[in-house]
Tab-separated table of C-alpha atoms in Angstrom:
chain	number	residue	atom	x	y	z
A	26	MET	CA	111.161	194.464	92.661
A	27	LYS	CA	110.050	191.339	93.135
A	28	THR	CA	107.906	190.168	90.239
A	29	LEU	CA	106.954	186.207	90.529
A	30	TRP	CA	105.636	184.334	88.090
A	31	ILE	CA	103.390	181.315	88.933
A	32	GLU	CA	102.639	178.377	86.253
A	33	GLY	CA	99.518	176.404	86.414
A	34	GLU	CA	97.413	174.282	84.022
A	35	GLU	CA	93.708	175.913	84.073
A	36	ALA	CA	93.936	180.108	84.481
A	37	GLY	CA	90.734	180.688	87.380
A	38	PRO	CA	92.894	179.964	90.089
A	39	LEU	CA	95.613	181.872	88.831
A	40	ARG	CA	93.228	184.577	87.947
A	41	ASP	CA	91.699	184.605	91.283
A	42	PHE	CA	95.008	184.679	93.898
A	43	ALA	CA	96.092	187.080	91.915
A	44	ARG	CA	92.461	189.595	92.574
A	45	ALA	CA	92.755	188.678	95.809
A	46	GLN	CA	96.762	190.481	95.783
A	47	PRO	CA	96.914	194.524	96.094
A	48	HIS	CA	99.470	194.567	93.327
A	49	PRO	CA	99.046	194.989	88.798
A	50	TYR	CA	99.283	191.555	87.047
A	51	ARG	CA	99.426	189.621	84.118
A	52	LEU	CA	97.443	186.039	82.720
A	53	TYR	CA	99.695	184.863	79.356
A	54	GLU	CA	98.085	181.756	77.762
A	55	THR	CA	100.488	179.530	76.812
A	56	GLU	CA	100.960	175.904	74.851
A	57	GLY	CA	101.119	174.226	78.103
A	58	GLY	CA	98.314	176.539	80.543
A	59	PHE	CA	98.971	179.338	82.103
A	60	VAL	CA	101.614	181.775	83.306
A	61	LEU	CA	100.555	184.716	86.235
A	62	GLU	CA	102.332	187.266	86.553
A	63	LEU	CA	102.447	189.898	89.882
A	64	VAL	CA	104.503	192.381	89.795
A	65	ALA	CA	105.775	194.691	92.739
A	66	VAL	CA	104.878	191.636	95.697
A	67	ALA	CA	105.074	191.723	98.839
A	68	PRO	CA	106.938	188.859	100.536
A	69	SER	CA	104.187	187.223	102.334
A	70	VAL	CA	102.811	186.903	98.982
A	71	ILE	CA	105.744	185.018	97.482
A	72	GLU	CA	104.739	182.861	100.836
A	73	LYS	CA	101.279	182.601	100.349
A	74	ALA	CA	102.039	181.685	96.499
A	75	ARG	CA	104.270	179.176	97.405
A	76	THR	CA	102.127	177.523	99.697
A	77	ARG	CA	99.756	177.899	97.049
A	78	PHE	CA	101.256	176.427	94.004
A	79	GLY	CA	104.364	174.655	95.427
A	80	GLY	CA	107.037	174.225	93.470
A	81	ARG	CA	104.825	176.578	89.866
A	82	VAL	CA	106.734	179.078	91.635
A	83	ARG	CA	109.465	181.327	90.405
A	84	GLU	CA	110.635	184.707	92.524
A	85	LEU	CA	112.524	187.624	90.030
A	86	GLU	CA	114.675	190.818	90.918
A	87	LEU	CA	114.344	193.388	88.472
A	88	THR	CA	117.782	194.188	87.911
A	89	GLU	CA	117.741	196.305	84.315
A	90	GLU	CA	114.739	198.313	82.399
A	91	GLY	CA	115.261	199.966	80.017
A	92	CYS	CA	114.175	201.285	76.104
A	93	ARG	CA	116.596	201.097	72.839
A	94	ASP	CA	117.691	204.845	72.802
A	95	ASP	CA	116.931	205.513	69.028
A	96	ALA	CA	113.160	204.717	69.076
């Protein structure tokens, strides 16, 4: 499953991009701006993000998910 992180100084453009996609998203506020996380993205969305946001886009591949056994 592909996850996309996009960094930006303003929430508006990130939020607009996220709402135009059919994927779940989270918008995080950081000390220096915002990070948008899009989950289960299609390759076309990755290309759109790179075109719009350039080098502030990181593509991740989920390799493992879990929780503590004693939780």
